[in-house]
CSV table of C-alpha atoms and ligand atoms in Angstrom, one decimal:
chain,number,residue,atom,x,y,z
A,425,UNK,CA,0.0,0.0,0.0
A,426,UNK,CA,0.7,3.7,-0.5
A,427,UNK,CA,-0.1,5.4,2.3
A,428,UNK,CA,0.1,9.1,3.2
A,429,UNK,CA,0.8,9.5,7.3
A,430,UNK,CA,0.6,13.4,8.5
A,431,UNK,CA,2.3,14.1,11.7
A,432,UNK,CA,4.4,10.9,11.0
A,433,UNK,CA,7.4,12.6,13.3
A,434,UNK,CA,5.4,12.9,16.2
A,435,UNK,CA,5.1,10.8,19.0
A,436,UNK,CA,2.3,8.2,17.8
A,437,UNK,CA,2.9,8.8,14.1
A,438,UNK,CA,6.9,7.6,14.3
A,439,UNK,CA,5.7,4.4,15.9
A,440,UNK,CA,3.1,3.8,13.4
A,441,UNK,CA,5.6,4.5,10.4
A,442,UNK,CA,8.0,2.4,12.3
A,443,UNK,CA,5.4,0.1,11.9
A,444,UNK,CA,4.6,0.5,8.6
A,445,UNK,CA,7.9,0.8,6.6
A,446,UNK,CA,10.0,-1.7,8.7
A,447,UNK,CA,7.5,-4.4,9.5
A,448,UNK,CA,5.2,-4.3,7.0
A,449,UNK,CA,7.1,-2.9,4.0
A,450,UNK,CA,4.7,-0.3,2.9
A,451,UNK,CA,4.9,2.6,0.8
A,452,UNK,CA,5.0,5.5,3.2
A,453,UNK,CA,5.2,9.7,2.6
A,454,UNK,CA,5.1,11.5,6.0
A,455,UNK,CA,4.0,14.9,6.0
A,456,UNK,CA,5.3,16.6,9.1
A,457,UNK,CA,5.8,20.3,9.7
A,458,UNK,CA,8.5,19.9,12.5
A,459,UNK,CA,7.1,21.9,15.3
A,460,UNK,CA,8.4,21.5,18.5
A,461,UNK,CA,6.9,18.2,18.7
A,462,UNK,CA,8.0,17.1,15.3
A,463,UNK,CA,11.4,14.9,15.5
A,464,UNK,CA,13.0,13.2,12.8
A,465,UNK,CA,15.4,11.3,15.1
A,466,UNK,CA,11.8,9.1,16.0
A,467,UNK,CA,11.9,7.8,12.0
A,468,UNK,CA,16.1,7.6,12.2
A,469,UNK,CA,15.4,3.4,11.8
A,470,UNK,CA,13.5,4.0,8.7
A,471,UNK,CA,15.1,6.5,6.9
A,472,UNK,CA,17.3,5.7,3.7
A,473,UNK,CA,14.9,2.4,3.4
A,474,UNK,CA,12.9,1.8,0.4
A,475,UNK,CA,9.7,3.3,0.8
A,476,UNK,CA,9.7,6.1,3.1
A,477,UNK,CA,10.1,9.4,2.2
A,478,UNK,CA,9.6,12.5,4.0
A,479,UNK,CA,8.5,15.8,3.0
A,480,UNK,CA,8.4,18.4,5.3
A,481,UNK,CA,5.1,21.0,4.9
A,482,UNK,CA,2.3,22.3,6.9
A,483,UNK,CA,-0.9,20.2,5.9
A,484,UNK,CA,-2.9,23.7,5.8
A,485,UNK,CA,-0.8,24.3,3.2
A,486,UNK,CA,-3.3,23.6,0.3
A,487,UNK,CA,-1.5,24.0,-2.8
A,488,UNK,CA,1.5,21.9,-1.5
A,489,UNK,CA,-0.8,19.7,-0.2
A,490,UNK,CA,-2.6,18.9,-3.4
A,491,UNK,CA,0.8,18.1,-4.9
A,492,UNK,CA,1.9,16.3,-2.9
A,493,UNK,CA,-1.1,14.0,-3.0
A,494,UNK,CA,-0.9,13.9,-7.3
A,495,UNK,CA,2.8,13.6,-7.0
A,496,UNK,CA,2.8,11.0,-4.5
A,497,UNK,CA,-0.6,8.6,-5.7
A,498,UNK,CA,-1.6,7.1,-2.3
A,499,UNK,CA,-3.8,4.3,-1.8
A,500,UNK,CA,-5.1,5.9,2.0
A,501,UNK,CA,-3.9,8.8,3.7
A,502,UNK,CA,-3.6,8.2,8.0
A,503,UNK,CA,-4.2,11.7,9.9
A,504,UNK,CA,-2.6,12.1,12.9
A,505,UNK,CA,-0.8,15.8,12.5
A,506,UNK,CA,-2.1,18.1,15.4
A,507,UNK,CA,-1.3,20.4,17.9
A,508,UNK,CA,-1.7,17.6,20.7
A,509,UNK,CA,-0.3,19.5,24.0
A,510,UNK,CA,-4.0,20.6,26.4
A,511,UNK,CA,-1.7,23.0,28.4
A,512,UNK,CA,-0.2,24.3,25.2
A,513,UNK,CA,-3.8,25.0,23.8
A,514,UNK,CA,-5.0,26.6,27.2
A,515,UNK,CA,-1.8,28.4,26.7
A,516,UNK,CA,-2.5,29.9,22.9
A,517,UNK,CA,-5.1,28.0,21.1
A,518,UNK,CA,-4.3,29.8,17.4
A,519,UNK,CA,-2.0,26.8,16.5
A,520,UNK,CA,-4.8,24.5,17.4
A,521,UNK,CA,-7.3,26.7,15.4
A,522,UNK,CA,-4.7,26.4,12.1
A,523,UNK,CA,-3.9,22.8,12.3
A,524,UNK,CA,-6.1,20.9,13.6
A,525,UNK,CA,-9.2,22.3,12.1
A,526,UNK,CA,-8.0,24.7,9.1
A,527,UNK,CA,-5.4,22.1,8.2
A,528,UNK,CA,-7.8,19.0,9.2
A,529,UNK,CA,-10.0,20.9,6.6
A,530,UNK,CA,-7.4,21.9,4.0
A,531,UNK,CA,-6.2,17.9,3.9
A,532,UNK,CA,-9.7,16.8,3.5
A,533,UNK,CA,-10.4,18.6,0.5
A,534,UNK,CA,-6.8,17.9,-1.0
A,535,UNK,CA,-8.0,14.3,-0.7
A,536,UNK,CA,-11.2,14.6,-2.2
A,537,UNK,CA,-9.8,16.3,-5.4
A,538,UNK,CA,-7.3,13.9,-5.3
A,539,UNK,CA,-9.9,10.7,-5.3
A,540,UNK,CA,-11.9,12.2,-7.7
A,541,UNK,CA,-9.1,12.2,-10.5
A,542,UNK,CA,-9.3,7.9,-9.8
A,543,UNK,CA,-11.6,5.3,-11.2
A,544,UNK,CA,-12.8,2.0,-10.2
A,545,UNK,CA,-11.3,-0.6,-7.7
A,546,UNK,CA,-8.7,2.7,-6.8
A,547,UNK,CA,-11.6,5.1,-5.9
A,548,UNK,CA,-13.7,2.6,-3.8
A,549,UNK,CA,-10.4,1.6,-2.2
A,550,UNK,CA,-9.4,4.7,-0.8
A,551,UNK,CA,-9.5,5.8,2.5
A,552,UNK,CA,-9.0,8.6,5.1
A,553,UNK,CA,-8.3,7.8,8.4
A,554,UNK,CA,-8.8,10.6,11.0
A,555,UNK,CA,-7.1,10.1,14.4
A,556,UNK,CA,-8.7,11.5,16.9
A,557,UNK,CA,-9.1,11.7,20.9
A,558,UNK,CA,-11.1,10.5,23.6
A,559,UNK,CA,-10.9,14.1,25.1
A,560,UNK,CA,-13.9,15.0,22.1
A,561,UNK,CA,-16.2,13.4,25.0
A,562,UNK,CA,-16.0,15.5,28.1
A,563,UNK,CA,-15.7,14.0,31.8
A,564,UNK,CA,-16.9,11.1,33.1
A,565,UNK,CA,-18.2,10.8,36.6
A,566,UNK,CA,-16.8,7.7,38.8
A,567,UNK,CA,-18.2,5.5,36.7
A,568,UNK,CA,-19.6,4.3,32.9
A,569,UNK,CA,-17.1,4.3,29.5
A,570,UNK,CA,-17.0,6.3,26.6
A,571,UNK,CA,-18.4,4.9,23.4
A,572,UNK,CA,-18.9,5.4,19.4
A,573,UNK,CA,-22.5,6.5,21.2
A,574,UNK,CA,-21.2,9.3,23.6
A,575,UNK,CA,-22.2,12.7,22.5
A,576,UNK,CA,-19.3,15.0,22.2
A,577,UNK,CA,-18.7,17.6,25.3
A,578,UNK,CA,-15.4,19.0,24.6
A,579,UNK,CA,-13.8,21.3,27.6
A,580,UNK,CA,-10.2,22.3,26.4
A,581,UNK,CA,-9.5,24.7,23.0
A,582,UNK,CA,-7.7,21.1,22.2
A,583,UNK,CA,-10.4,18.7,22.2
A,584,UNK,CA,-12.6,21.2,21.1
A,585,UNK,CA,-10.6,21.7,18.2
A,586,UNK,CA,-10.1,17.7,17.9
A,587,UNK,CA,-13.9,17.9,17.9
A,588,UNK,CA,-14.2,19.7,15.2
A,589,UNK,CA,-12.2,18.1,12.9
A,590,UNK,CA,-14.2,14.9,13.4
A,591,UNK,CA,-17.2,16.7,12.3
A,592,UNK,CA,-15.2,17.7,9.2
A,593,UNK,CA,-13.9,14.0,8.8
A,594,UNK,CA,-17.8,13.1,9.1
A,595,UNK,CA,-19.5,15.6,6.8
A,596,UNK,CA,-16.8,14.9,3.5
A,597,UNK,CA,-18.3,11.2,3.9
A,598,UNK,CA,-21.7,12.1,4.1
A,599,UNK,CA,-21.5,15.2,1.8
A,600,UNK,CA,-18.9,13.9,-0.8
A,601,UNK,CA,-18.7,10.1,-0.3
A,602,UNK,CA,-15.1,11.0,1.0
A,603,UNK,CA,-14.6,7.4,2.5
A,604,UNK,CA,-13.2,8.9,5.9
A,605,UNK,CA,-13.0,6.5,9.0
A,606,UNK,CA,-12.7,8.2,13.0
A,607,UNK,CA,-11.0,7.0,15.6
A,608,UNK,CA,-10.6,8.1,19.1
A,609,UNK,CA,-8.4,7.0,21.3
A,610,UNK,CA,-7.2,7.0,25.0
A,611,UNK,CA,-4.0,8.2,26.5
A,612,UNK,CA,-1.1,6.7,25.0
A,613,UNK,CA,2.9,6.0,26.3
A,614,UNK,CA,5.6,4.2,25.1
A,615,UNK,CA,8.7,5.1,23.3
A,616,UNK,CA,9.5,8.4,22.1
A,617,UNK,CA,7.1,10.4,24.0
A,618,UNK,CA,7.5,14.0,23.7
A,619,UNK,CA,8.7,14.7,27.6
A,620,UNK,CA,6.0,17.5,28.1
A,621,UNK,CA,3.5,14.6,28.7
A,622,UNK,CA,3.1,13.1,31.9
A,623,UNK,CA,4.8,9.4,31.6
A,624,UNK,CA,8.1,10.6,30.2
A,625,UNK,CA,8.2,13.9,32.2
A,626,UNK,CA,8.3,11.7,35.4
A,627,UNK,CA,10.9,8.9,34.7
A,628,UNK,CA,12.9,12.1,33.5
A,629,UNK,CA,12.3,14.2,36.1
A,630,UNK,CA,12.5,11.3,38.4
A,631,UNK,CA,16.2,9.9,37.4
A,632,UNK,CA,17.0,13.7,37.4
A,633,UNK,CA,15.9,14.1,41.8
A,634,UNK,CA,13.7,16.5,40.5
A,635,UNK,CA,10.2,17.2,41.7
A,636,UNK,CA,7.6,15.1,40.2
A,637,UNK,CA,4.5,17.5,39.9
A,638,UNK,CA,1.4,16.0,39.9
A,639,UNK,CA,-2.0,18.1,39.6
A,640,UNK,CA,-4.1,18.8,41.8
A,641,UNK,CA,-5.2,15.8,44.2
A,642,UNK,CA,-4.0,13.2,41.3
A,643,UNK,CA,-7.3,11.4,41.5
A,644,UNK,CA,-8.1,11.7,37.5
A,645,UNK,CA,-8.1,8.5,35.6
A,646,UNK,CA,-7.2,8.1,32.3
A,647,UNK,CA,-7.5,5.1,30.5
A,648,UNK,CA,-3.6,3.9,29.6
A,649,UNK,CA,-2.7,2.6,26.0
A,650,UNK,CA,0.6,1.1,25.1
A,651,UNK,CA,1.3,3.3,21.7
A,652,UNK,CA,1.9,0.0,19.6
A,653,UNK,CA,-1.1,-1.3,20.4
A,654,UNK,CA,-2.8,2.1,19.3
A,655,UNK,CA,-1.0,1.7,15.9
A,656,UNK,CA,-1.9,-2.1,15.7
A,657,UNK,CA,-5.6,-0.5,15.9
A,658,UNK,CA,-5.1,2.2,13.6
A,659,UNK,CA,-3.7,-0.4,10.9
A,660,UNK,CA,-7.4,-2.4,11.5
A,661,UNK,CA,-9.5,0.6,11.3
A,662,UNK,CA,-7.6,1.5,8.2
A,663,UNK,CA,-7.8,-2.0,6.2
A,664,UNK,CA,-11.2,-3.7,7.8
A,665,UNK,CA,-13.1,-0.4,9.3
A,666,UNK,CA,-15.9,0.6,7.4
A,667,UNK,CA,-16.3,4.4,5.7
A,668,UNK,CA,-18.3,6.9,7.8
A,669,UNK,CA,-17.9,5.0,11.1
A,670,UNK,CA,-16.0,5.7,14.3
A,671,UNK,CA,-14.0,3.6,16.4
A,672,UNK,CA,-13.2,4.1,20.2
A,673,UNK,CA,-10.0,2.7,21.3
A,674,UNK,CA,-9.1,2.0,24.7
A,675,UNK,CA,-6.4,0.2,27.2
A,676,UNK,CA,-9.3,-1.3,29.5
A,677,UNK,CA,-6.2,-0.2,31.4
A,678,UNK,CA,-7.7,3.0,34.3
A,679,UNK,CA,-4.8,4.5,36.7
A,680,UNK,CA,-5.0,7.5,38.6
A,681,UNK,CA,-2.4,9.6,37.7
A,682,UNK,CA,-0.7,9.3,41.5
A,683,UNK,CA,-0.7,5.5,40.9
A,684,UNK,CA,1.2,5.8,37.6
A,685,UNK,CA,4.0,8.3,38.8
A,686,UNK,CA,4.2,5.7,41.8
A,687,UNK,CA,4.4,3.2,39.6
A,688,UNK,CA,7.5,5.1,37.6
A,689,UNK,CA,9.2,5.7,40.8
A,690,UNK,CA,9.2,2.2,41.9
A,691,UNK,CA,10.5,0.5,38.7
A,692,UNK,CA,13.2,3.2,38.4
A,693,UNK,CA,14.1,2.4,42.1
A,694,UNK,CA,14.5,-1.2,41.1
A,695,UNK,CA,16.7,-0.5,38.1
A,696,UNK,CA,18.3,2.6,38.7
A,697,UNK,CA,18.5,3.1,42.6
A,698,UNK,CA,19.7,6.6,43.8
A,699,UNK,CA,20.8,5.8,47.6
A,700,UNK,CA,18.3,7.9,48.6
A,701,UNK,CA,15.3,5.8,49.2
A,702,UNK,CA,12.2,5.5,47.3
A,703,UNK,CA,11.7,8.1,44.5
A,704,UNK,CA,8.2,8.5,45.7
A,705,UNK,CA,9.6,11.4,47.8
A,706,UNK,CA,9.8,13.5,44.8
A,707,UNK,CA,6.0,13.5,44.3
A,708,UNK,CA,4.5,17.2,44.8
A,709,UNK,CA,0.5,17.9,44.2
A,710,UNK,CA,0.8,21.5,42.2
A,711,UNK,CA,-2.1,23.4,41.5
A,712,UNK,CA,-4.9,22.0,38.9
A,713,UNK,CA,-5.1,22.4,35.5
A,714,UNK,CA,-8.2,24.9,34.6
A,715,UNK,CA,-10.9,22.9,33.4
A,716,UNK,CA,-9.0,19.7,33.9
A,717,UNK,CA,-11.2,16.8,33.4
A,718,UNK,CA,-11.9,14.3,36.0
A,719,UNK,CA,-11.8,11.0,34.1
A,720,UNK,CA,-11.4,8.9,30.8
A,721,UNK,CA,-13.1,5.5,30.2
A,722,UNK,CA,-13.2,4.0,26.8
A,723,UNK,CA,-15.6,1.1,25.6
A,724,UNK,CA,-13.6,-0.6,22.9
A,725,UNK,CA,-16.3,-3.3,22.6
A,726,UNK,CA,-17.3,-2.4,18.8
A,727,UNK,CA,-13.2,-2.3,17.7
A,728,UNK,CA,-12.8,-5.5,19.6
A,729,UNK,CA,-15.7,-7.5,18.1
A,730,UNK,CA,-16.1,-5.8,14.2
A,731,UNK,CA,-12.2,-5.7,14.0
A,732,UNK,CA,-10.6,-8.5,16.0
A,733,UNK,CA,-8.7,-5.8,17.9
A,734,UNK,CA,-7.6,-6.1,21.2
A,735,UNK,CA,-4.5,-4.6,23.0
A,736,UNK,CA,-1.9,-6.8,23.8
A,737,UNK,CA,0.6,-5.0,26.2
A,738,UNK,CA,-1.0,-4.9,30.3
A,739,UNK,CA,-0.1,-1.4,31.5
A,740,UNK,CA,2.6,-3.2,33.9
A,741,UNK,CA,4.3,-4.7,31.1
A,742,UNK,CA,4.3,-1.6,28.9
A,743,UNK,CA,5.5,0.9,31.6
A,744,UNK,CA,8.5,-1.3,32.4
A,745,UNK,CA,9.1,-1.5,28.5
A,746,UNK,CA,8.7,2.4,28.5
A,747,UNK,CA,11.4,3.1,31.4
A,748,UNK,CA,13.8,1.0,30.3
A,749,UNK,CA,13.6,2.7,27.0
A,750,UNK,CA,14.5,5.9,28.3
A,751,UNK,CA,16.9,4.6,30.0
A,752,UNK,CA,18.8,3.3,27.3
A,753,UNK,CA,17.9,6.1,24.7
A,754,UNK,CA,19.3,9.3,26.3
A,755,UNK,CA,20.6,10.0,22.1
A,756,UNK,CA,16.8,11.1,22.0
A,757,UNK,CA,15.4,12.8,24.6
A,758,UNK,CA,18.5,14.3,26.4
A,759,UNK,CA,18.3,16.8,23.3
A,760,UNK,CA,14.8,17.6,23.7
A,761,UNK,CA,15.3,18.4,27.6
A,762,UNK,CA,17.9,20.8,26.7
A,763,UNK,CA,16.8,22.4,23.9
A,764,UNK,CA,13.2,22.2,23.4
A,765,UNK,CA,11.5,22.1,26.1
A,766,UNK,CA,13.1,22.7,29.6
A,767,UNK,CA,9.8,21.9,31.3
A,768,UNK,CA,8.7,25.2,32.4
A,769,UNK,CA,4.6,25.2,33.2
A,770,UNK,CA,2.2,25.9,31.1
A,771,UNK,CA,-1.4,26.5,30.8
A,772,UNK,CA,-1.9,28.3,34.0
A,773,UNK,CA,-4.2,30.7,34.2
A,774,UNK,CA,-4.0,33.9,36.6
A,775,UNK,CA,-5.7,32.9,40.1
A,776,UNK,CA,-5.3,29.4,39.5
A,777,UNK,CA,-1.0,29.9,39.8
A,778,UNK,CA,-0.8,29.5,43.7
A,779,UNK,CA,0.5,26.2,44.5
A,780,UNK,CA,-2.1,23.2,47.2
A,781,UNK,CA,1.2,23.7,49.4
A,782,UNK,CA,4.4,25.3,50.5
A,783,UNK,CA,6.4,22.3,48.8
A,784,UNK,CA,4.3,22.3,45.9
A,785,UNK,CA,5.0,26.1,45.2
A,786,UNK,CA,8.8,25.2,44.7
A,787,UNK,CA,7.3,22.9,42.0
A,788,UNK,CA,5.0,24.9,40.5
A,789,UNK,CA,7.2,26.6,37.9
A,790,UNK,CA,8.7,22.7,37.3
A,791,UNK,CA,7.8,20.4,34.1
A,792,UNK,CA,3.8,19.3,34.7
A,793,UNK,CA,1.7,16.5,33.3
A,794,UNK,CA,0.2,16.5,30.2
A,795,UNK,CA,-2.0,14.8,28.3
A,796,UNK,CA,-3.4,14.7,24.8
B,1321,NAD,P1,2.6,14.8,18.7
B,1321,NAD,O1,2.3,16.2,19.3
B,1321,NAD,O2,3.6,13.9,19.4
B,1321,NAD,O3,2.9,14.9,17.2
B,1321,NAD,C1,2.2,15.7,16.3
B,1321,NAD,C2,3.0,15.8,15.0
B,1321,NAD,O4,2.2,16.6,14.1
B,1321,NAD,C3,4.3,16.4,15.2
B,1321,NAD,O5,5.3,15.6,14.5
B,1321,NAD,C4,4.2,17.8,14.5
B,1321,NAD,O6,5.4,18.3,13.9
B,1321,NAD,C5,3.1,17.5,13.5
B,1321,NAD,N1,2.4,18.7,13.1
B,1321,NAD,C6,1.8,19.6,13.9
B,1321,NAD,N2,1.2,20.6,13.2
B,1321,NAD,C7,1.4,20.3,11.9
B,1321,NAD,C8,1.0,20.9,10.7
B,1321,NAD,N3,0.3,22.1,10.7
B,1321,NAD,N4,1.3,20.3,9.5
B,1321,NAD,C9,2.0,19.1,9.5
B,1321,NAD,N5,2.5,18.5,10.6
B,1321,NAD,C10,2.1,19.1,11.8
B,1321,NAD,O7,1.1,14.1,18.8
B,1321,NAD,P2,0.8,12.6,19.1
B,1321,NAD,O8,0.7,12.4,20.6
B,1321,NAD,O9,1.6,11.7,18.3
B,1321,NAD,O10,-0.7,12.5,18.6
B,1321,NAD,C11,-0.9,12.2,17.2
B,1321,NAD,C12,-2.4,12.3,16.9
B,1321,NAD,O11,-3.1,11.4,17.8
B,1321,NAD,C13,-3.0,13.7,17.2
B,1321,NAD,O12,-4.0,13.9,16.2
B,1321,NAD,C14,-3.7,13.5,18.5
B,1321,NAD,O13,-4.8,14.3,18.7
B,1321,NAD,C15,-4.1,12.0,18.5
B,1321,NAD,N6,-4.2,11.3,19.8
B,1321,NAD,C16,-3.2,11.4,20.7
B,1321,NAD,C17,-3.3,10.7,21.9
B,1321,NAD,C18,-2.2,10.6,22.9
B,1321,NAD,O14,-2.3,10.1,24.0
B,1321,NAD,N7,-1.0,11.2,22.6
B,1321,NAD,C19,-4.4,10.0,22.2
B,1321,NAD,C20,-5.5,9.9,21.2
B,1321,NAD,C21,-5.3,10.6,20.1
């Protein structure tokens, strides 16, 4: 296959090129802009193979986006390119605006003038695969799961912008038979994980004796997915899903946040011991992110059943795998630490700066969660 990835230099896009070029020798052209999340060294194991190529361009860019799609002939395009950060968007949400719903827009329609150009087998085979969040959905209370059913209740400018885009995904299938396919998915870690977000931001901050902020009482649950799995899911959305549907994907995997910076501290205590007792010393509650929903629960039962999807990795197994992988690839994020992000805060509105305690206000201006 032929397949365009956007935001293929991102954190979940690299692994899913990975996964495409080197396991299952596609055809792959990533369109990436490089922002700050952008990083090439993720794809350094496929580049120089046969069938990936890169070219870097901003997918609201709709001429280059057109020619890239003539140039290029893809059988599917996979959409992942997005400003992904919440505390970025709470921040300035103009780069959200641009990308992920001008761009989301922009891509759409460079696909749909692209399809129309094929015939046949080619035209009924194509497909565009918008990757979207769980975060479209709102909060949940302490109990029930989000489905294909919920109705969207976005909070943040990010998932509100996510939002929007899966309306535009939607309305080229209904409007122009644009064979587009949703998916929403919960939080993922692994491997190359942008350190802004909360898994790799602890281990770092962690084997660095710095503070480990955590916000406010860290009683929200997310629902935890290993990122390969994500991309095994993506891959089955993509080949088997049908046009105009949605598919939520999930981890069946719910942690507080507290229980997964514990569980950080205590396998980096087993590998990497510092002398000075547990690591779990490190944790600080900081003040709460504005807005900040209280938790994620995904019902994957329709991905699982219609697809023959089902994650693989348990959260234990995949946050051991994740340590130990940033342990032994300093090359990539050491770099990023020093001079991308330095892990000041962000997203705080005014009122909402003071610290929940006189240790947590030496913390507040540290590196803070993230999600996305
Ligand atoms: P990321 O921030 O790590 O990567 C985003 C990539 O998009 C970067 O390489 C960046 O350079 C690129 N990009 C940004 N703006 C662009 C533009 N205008 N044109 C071209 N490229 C651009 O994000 P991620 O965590 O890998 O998420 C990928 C997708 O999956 C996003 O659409 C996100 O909303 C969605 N998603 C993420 C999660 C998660 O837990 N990380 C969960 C569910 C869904």
């Amino acid at each position: 296959m032929r397949i365009i990835v956007t935001g293929g230099a991102g954190f979940i896009g690299s692994a899913l090129v990975r996964h495409l070029v080197l396991e299952r020798g596609a055809n792959v052209l990533v369109i990436d802009k490089l922002t700050y999340a952008g990083n090439r060294a993720s794809l350094r194991l496929c580049e120089g193979r046969t069938g990936f190529a890169f070219l870097q361009a901003d997918i609201a860019d709709g001429s280059r986006m057109r020619a890239a799609f003539s140039e290029f002939a893809p059988d599917a395009v996979m959409h992942l390119a997005a400003e992904s950060h919440v505390d970025r968007s709470i921040a300035g949400a103009a780069p959200f605006i641009e990308t992920n719903i001008v761009g989301t827009f922009r891509l759409l329609e460079a696909a749909r003038a692209y399809r129309d150009t094929l015939a046949g087998k080619a035209k009924d085979a194509f497909r565009f695969l918008h990757v979207s969040t769980d975060e479209v959905f709102g909060s949940l209370g302490e109990s029930g799961a989000f489905s294909e059913k919920t109705p969207y209740d976005p909070r943040s400018p990010y998932s509100a912008s996510k939002a929007a885009s899966d309306h535009l995904a939607r309305a080229w299938w209904e409007t122009y038979g644009l064979p587009t396919i949703v998916t929403n998915c919960s939080n993922n870690y692994g491997p190359y994980h942008f350190p802004e977000k909360l898994i790799p931001l602890i281990i770092l901050n962690a084997l660095e004796g710095r503070l480990l902020p955590v916000y406010g009482d860290g009683g929200h649950v997310r629902d935890w997915l290993f990122v390969e799995d994500h991309v095994r899911a993506l891959v089955a959305a993509l080949e088997r899903g049908r046009p105009g549907e949605t598919y939520a994907i999930g981890g069946r995997s719910e942690r507080r946040n507290l229980a997964v910076v514990e569980a950080v501290c205590d396998i980096l205590d087993g590998l990497v011991p510092d002398g000075d007792g547990t690591r779990r010393r490190l944790i600080t509650f900081v003040a709460d992110r504005p807005g900040h929903d209280r938790r994620y629960a995904i019902d994957a039962s329709k991905i699982e059943r219609e697809l023959g999807w089902r994650p693989r990795e348990s959260f234990e197994g995949g946050i051991a795998q994740t340590v130990r992988w940033y342990l032994d690839n300093e090359w990539w994020w050491r770099p990023l630490r020093q001079g991308v992000y330095d892990g000041e805060r962000l997203g705080l509105l005014s009122g909402h700066a003071a610290s929940r305690s006189a240790s947590s206000r030496s913390a507040s201006s540290r590196p803070t969660e993230g999600e996305g």
